GROMACS .gro file of N, CA and C in nm:
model
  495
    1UNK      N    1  -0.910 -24.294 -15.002
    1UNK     CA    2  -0.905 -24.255 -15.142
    1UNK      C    3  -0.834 -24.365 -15.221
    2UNK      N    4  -0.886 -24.385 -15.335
    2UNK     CA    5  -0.856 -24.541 -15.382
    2UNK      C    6  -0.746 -24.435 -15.503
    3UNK      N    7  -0.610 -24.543 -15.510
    3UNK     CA    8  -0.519 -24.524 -15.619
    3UNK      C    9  -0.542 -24.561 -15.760
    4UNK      N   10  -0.493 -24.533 -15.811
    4UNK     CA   11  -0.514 -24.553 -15.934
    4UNK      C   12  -0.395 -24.455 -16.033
    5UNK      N   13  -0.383 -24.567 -16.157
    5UNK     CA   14  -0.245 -24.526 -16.271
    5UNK      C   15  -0.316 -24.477 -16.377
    6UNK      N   16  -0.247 -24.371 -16.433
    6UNK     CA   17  -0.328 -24.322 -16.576
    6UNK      C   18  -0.197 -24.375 -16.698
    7UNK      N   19  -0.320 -24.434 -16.717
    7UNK     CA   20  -0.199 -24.505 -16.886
    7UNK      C   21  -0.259 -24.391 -17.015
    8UNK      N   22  -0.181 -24.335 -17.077
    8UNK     CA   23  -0.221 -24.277 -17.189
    8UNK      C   24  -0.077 -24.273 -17.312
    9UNK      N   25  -0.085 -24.218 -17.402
    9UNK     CA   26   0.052 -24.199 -17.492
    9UNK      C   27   0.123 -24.072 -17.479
   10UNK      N   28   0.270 -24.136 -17.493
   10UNK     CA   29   0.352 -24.048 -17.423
   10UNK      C   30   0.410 -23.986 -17.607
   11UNK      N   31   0.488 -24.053 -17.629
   11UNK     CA   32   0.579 -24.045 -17.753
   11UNK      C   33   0.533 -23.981 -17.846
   12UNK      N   34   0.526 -23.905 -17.923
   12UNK     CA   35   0.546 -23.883 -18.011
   12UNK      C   36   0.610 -23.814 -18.149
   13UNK      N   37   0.600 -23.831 -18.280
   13UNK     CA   38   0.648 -23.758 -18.364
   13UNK      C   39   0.667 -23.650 -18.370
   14UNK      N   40   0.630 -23.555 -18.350
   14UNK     CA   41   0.662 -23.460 -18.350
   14UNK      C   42   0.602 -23.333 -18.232
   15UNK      N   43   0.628 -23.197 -18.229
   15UNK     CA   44   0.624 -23.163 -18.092
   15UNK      C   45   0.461 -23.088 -18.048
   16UNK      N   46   0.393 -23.093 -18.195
   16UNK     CA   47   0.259 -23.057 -18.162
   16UNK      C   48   0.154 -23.199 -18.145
   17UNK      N   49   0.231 -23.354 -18.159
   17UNK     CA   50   0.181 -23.384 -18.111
   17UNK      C   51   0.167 -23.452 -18.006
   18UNK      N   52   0.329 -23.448 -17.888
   18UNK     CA   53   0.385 -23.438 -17.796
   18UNK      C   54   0.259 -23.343 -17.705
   19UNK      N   55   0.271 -23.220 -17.751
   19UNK     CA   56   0.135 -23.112 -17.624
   19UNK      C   57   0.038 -23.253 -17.645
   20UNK      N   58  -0.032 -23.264 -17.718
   20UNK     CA   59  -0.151 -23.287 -17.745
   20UNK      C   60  -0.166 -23.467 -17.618
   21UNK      N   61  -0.044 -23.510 -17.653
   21UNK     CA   62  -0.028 -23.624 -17.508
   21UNK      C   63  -0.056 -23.579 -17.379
   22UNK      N   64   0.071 -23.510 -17.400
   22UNK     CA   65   0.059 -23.408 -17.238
   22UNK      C   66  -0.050 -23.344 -17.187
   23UNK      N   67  -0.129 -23.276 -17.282
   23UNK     CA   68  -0.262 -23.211 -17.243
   23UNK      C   69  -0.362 -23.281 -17.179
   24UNK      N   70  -0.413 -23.425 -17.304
   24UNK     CA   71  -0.443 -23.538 -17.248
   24UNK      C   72  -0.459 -23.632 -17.163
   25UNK      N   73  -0.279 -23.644 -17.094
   25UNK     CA   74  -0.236 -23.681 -16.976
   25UNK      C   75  -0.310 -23.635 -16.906
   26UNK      N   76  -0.282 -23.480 -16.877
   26UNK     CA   77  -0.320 -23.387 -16.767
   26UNK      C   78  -0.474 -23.366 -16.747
   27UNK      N   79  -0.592 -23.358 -16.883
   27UNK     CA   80  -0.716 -23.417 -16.825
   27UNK      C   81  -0.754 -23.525 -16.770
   28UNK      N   82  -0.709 -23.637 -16.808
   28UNK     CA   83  -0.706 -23.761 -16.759
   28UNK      C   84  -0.702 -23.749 -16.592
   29UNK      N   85  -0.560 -23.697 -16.586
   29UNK     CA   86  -0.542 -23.678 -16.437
   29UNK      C   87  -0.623 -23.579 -16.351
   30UNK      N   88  -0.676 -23.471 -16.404
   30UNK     CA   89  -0.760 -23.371 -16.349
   30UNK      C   90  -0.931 -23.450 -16.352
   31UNK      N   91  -0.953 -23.544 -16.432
   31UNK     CA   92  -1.065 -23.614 -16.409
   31UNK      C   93  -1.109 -23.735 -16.297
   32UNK      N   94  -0.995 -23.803 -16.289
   32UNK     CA   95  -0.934 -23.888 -16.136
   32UNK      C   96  -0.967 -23.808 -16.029
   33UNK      N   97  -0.896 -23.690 -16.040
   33UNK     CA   98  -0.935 -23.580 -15.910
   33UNK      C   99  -1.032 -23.578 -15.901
   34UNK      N  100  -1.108 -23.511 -15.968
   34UNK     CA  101  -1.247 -23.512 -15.969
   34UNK      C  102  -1.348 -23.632 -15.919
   35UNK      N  103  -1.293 -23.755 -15.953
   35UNK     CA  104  -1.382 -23.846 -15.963
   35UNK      C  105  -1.351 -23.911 -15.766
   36UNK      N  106  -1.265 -23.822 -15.696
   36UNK     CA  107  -1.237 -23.861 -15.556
   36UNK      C  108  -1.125 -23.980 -15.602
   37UNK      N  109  -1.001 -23.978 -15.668
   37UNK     CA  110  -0.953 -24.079 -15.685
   37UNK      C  111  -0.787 -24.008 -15.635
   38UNK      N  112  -0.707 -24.089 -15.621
   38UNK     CA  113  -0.580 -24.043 -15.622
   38UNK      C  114  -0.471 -24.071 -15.755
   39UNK      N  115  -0.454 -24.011 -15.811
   39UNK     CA  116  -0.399 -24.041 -15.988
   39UNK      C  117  -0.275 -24.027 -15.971
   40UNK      N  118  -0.176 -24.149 -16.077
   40UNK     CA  119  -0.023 -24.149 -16.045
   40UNK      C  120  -0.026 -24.184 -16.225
   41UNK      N  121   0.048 -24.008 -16.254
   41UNK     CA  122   0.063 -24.038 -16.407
   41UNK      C  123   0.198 -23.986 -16.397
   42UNK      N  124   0.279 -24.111 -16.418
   42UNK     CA  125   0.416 -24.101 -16.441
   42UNK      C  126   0.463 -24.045 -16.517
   43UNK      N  127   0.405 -24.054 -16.670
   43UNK     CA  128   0.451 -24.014 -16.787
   43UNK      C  129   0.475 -23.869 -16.749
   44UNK      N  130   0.379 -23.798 -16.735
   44UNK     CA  131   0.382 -23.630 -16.675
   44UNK      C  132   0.505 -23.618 -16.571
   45UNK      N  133   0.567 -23.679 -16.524
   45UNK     CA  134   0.643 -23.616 -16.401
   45UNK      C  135   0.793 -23.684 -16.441
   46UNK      N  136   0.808 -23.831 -16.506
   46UNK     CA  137   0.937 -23.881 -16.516
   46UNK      C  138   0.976 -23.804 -16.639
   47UNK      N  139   0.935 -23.781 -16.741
   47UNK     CA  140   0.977 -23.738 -16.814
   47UNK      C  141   1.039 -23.571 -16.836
   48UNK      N  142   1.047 -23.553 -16.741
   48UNK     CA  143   1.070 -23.407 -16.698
   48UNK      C  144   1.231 -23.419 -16.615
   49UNK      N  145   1.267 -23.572 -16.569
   49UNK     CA  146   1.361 -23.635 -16.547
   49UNK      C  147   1.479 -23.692 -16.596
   50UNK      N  148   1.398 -23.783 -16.708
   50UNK     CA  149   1.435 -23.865 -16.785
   50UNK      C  150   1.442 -23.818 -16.939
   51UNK      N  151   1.541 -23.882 -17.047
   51UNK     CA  152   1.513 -23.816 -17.169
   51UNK      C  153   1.480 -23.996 -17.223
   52UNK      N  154   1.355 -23.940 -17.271
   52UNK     CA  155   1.309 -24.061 -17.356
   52UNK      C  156   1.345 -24.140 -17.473
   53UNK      N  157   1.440 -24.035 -17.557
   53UNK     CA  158   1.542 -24.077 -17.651
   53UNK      C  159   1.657 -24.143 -17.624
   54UNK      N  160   1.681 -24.140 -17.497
   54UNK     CA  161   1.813 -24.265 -17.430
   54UNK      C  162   1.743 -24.393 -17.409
   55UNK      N  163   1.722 -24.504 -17.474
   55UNK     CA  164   1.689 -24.655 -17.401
   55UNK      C  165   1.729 -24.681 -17.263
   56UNK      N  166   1.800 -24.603 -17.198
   56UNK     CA  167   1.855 -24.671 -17.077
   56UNK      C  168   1.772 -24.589 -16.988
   57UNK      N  169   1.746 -24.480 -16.988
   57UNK     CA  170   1.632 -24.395 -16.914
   57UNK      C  171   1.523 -24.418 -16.946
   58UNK      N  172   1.467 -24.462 -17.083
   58UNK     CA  173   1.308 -24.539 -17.096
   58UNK      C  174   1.306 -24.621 -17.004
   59UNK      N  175   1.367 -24.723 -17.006
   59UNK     CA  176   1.381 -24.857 -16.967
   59UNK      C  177   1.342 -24.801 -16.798
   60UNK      N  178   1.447 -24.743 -16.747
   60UNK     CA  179   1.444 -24.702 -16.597
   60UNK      C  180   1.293 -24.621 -16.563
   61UNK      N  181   1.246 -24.571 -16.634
   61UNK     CA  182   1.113 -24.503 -16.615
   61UNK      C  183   1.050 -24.559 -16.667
   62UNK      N  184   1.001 -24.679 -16.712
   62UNK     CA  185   0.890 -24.754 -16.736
   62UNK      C  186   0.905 -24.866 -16.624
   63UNK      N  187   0.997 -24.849 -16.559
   63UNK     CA  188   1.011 -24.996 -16.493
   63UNK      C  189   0.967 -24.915 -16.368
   64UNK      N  190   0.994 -24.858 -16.339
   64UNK     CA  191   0.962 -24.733 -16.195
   64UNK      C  192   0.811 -24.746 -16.192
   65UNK      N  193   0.756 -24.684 -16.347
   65UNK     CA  194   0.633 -24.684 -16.338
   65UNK      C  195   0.508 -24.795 -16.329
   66UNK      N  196   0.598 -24.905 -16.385
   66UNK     CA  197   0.517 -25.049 -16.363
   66UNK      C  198   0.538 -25.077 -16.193
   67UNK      N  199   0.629 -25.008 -16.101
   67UNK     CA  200   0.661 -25.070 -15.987
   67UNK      C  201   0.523 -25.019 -15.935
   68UNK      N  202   0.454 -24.848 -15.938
   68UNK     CA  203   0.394 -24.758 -15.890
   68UNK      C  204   0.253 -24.844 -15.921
   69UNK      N  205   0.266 -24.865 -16.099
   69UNK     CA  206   0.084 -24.953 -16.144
   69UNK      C  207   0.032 -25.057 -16.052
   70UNK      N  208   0.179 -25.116 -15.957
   70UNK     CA  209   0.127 -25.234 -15.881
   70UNK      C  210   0.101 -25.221 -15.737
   71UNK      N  211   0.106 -25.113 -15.681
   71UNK     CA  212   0.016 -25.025 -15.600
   71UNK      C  213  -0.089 -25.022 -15.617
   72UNK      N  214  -0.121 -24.972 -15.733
   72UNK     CA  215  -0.275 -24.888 -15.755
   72UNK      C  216  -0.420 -25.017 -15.762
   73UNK      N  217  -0.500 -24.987 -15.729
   73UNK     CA  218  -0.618 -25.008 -15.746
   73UNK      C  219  -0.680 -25.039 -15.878
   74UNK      N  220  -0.717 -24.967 -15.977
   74UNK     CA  221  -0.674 -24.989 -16.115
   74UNK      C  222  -0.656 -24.899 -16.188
   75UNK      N  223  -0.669 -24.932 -16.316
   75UNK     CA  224  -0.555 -24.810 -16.419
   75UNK      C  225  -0.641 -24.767 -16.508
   76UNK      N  226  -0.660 -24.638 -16.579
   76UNK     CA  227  -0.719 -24.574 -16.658
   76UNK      C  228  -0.650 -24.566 -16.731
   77UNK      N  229  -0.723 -24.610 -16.867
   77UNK     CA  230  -0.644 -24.620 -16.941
   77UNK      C  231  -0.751 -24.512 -17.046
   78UNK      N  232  -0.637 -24.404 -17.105
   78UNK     CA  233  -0.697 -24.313 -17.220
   78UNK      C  234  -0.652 -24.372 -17.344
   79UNK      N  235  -0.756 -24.387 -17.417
   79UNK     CA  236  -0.740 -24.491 -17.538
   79UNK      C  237  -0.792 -24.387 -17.650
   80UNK      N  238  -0.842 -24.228 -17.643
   80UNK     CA  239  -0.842 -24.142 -17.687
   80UNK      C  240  -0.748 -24.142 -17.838
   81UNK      N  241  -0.614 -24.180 -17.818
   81UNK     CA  242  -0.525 -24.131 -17.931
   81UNK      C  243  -0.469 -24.294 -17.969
   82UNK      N  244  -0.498 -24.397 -17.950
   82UNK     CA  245  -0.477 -24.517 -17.940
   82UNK      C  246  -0.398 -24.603 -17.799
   83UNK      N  247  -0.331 -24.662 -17.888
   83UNK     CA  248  -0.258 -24.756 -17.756
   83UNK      C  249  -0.131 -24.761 -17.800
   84UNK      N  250  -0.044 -24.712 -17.711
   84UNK     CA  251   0.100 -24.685 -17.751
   84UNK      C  252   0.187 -24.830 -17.712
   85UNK      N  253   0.315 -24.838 -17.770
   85UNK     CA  254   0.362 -24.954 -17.675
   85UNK      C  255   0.431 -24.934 -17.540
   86UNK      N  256   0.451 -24.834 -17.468
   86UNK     CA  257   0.429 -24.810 -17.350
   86UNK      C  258   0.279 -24.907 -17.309
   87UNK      N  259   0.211 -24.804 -17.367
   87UNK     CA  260   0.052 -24.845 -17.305
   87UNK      C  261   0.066 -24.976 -17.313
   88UNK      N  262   0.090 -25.054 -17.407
   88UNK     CA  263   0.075 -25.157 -17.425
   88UNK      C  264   0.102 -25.271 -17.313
   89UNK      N  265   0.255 -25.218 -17.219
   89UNK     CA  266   0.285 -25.300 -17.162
   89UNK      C  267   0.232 -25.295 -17.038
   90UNK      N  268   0.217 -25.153 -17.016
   90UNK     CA  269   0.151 -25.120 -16.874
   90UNK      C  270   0.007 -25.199 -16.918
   91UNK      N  271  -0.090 -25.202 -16.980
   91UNK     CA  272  -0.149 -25.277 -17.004
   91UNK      C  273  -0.200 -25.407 -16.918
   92UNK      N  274  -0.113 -25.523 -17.028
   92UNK     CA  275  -0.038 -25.665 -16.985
   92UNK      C  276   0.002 -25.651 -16.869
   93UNK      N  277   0.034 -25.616 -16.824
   93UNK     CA  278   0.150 -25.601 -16.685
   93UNK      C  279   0.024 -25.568 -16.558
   94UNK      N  280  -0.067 -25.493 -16.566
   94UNK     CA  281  -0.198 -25.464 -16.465
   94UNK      C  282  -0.293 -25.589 -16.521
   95UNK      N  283  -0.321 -25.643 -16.612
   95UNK     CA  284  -0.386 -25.786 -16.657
   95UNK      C  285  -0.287 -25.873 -16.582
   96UNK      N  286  -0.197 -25.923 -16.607
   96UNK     CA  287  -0.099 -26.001 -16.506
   96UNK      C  288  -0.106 -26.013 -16.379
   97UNK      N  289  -0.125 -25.904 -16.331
   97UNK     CA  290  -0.138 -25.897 -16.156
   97UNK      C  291  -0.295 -25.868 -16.119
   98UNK      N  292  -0.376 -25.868 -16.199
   98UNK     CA  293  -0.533 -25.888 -16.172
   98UNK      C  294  -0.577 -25.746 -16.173
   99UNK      N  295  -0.494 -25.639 -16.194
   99UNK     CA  296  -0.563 -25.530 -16.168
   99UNK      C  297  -0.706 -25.465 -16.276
  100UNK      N  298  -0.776 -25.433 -16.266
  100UNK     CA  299  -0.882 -25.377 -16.370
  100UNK      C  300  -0.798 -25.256 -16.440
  101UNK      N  301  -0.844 -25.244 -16.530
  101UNK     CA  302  -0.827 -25.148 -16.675
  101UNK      C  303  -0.945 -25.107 -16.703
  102UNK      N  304  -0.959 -24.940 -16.688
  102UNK     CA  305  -1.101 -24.922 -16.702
  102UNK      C  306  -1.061 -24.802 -16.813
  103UNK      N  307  -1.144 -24.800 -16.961
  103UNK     CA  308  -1.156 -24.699 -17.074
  103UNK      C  309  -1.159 -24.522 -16.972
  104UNK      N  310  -1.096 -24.453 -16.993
  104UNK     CA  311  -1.119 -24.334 -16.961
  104UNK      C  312  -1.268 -24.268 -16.983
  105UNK      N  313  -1.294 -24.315 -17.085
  105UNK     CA  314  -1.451 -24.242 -17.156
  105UNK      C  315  -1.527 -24.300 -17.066
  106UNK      N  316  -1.511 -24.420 -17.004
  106UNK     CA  317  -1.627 -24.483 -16.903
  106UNK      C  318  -1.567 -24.482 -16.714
  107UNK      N  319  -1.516 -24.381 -16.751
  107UNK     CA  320  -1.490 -24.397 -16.586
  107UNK      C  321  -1.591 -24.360 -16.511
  108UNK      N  322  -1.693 -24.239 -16.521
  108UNK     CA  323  -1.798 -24.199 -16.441
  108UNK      C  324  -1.906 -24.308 -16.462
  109UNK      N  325  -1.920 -24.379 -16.497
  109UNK     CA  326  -2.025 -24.566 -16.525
  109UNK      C  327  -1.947 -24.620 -16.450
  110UNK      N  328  -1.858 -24.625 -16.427
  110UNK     CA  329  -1.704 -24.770 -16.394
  110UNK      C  330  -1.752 -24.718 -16.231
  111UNK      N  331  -1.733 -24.582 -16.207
  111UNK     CA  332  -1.726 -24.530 -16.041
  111UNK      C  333  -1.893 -24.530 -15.988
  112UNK      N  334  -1.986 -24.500 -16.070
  112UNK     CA  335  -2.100 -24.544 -16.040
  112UNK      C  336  -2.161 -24.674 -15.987
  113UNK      N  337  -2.109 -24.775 -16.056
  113UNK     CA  338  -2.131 -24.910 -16.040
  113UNK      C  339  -2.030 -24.960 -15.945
  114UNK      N  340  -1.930 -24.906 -15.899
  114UNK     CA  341  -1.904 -24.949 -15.779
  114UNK      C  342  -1.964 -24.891 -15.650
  115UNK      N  343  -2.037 -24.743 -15.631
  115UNK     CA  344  -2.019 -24.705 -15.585
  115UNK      C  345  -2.183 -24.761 -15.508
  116UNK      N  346  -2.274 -24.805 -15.631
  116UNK     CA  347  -2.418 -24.931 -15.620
  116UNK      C  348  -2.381 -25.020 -15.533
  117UNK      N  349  -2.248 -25.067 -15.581
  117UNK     CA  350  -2.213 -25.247 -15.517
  117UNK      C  351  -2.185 -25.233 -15.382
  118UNK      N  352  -2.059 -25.119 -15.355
  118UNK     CA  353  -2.055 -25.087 -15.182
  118UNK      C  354  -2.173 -25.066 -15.095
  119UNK      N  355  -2.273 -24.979 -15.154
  119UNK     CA  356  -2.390 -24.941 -15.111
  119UNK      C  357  -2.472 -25.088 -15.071
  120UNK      N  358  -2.489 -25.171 -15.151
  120UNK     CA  359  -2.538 -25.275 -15.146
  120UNK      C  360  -2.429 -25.386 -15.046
  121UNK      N  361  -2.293 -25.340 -15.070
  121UNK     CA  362  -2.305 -25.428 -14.912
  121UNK      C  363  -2.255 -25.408 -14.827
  122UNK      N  364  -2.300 -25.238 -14.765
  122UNK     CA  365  -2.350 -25.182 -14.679
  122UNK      C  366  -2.452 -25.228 -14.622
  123UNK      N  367  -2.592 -25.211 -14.712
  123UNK     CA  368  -2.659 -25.311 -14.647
  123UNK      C  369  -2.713 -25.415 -14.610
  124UNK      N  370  -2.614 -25.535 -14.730
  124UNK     CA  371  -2.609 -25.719 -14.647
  124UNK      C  372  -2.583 -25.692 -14.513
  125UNK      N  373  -2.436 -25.606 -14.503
  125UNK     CA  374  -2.344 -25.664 -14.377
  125UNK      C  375  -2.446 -25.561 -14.248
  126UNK      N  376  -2.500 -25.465 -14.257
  126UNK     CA  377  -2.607 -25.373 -14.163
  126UNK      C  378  -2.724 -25.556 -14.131
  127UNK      N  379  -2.757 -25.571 -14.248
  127UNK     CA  380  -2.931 -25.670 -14.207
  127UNK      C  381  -2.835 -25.786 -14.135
  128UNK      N  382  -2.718 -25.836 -14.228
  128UNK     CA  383  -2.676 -26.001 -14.137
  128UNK      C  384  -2.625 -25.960 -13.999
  129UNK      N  385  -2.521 -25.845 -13.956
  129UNK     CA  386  -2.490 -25.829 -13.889
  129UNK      C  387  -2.532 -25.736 -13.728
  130UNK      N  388  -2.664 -25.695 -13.752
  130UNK     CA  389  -2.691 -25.610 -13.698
  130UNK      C  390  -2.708 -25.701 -13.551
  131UNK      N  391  -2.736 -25.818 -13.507
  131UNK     CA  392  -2.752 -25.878 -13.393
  131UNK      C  393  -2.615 -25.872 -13.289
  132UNK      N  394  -2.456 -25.850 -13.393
  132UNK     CA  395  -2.359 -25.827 -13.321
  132UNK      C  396  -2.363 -25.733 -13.242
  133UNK      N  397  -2.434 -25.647 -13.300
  133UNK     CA  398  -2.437 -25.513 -13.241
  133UNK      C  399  -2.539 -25.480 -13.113
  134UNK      N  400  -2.638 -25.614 -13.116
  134UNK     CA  401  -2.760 -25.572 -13.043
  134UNK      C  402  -2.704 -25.676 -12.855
  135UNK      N  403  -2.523 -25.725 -12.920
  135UNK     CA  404  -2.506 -25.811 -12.767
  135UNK      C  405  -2.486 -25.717 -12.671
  136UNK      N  406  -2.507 -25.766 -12.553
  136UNK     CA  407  -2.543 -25.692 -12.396
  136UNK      C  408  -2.661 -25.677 -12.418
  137UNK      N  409  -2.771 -25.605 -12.483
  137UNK     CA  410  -2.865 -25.594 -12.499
  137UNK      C  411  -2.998 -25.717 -12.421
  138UNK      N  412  -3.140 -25.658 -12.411
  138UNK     CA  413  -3.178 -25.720 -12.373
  138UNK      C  414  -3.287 -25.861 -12.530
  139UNK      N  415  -3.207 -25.818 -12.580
  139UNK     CA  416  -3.241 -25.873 -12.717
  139UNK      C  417  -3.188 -26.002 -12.769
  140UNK      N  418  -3.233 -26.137 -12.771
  140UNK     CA  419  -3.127 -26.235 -12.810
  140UNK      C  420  -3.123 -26.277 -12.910
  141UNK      N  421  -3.178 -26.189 -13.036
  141UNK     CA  422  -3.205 -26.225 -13.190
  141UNK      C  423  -3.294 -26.097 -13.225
  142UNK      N  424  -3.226 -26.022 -13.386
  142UNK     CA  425  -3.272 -25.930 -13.411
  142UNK      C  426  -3.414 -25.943 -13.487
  143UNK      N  427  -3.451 -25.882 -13.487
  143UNK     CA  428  -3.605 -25.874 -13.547
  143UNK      C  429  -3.583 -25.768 -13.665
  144UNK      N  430  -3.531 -25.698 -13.654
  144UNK     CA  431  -3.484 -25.556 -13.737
  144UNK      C  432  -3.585 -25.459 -13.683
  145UNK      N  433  -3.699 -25.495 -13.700
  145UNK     CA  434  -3.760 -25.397 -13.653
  145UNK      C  435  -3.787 -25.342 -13.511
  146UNK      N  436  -3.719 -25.404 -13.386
  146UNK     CA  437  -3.725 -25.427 -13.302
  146UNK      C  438  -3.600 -25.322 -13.227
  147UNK      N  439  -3.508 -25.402 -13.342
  147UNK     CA  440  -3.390 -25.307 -13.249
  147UNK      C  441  -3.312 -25.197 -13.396
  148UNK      N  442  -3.396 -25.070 -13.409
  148UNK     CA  443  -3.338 -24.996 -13.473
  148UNK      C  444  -3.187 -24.971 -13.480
  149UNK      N  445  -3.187 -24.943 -13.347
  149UNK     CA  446  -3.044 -24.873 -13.274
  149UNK      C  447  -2.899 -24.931 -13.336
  150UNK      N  448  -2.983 -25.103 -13.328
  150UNK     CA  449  -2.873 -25.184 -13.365
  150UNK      C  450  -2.814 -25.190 -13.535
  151UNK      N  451  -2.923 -25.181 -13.595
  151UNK     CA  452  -2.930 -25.173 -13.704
  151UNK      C  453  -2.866 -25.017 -13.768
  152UNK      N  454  -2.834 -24.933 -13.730
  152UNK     CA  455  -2.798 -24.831 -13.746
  152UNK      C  456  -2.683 -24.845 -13.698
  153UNK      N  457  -2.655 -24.854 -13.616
  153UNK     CA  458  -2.444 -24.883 -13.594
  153UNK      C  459  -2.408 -24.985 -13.677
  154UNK      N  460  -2.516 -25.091 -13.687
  154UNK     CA  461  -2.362 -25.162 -13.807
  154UNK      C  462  -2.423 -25.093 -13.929
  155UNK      N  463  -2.484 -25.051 -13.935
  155UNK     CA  464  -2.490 -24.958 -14.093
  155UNK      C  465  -2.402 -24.884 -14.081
  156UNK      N  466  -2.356 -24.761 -13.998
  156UNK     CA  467  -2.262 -24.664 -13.977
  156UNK      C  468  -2.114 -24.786 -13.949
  157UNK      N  469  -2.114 -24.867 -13.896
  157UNK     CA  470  -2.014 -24.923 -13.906
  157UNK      C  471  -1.969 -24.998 -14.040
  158UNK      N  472  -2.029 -25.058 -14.144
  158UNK     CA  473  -1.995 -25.063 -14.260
  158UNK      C  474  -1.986 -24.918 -14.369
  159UNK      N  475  -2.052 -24.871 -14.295
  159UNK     CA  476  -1.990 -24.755 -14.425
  159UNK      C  477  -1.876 -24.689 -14.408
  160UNK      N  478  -1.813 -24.719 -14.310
  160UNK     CA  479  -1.714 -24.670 -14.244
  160UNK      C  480  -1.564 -24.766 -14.293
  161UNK      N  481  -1.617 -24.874 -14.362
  161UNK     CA  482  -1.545 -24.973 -14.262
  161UNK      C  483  -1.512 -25.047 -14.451
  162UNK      N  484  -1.610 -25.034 -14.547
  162UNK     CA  485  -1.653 -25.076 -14.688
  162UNK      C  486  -1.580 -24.987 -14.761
  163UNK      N  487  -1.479 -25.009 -14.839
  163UNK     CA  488  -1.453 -24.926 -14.936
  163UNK      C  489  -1.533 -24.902 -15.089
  164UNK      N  490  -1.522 -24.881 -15.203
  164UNK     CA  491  -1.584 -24.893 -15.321
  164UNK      C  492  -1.445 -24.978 -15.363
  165UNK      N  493  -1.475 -25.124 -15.387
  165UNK     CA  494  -1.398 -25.204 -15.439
  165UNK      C  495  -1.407 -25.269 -15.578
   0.00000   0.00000   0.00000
């Protein structure tokens, strides 16, 4: 199960539109689930910790949470209500270390198109590799059509073996 950070906006003015983050947050994160992903939305859990009106506890929970973004795989970012400066840095900070930033609204396209690309090299590494599979055999070069058998374990062995990257 591939990781992944949900960036969305935490702060705000006032306390109806504080829910309206949080709610947000929490689809965000219930859509990750969904999508077979493992979701790490800090904002939802440190702040239940931390009081965001102290600088010295922002500071400590954004820095926690940039430690967690550099784990993950990449970050969803909900751009729904804009881009906060939280967001902002978590941002920069997953651009910095190469990670992808994918729009929330396009995550089911984003997981599709990886999920084409693995598929596809599933089966480069099945057609180039399938002769590894055919040694002991009385076979000394695959034909493909020749040696099914072989061709089917390294298929089952790359799908096994290939993540969606």
């Amino acid at each position: 199960m591939r990781m992944v950070y949900i960036c969305s906006p935490y702060r705000a003015k006032d306390g109806a539109e504080l829910d309206r983050h949080i709610e947000y947050a929490q689809a965000l994160t219930k859509q990750a689930i969904e999508a077979g992903l493992a979701p790490i939305t800090p904002h939802l859990y440190m702040t239940q910790c931390l009081n965001e009106d102290k600088p010295q506890e922002r500071a400590a929970g954004m820095a926690a949470g940039l430690a967690l973004l550099e784990k993950c795989d990449f970050v969803i970012a909900g751009v729904k209500y804009g881009i906060s400066e939280g967001m902002s840095r978590e941002i920069q900070t997953a651009d910095a270390l190469g990670i992808e930033v994918v729009n929330a609204d396009k995550l089911r396209y984003y997981m599709e198109c990886k999920e084409r690309q693995r598929q596809a090299a599933i089966k480069r590494y099945a057609h180039f590799h399938a002769c590894d599979f055919c040694k002991g055999r009385h076979f000394h070069t695959c034909a493909l059509f020749y040696c099914k058998e072989s061709c089917r374990q390294a298929y089952e062995y790359a799908e096994t073996h290939f993540t969606s990257g």
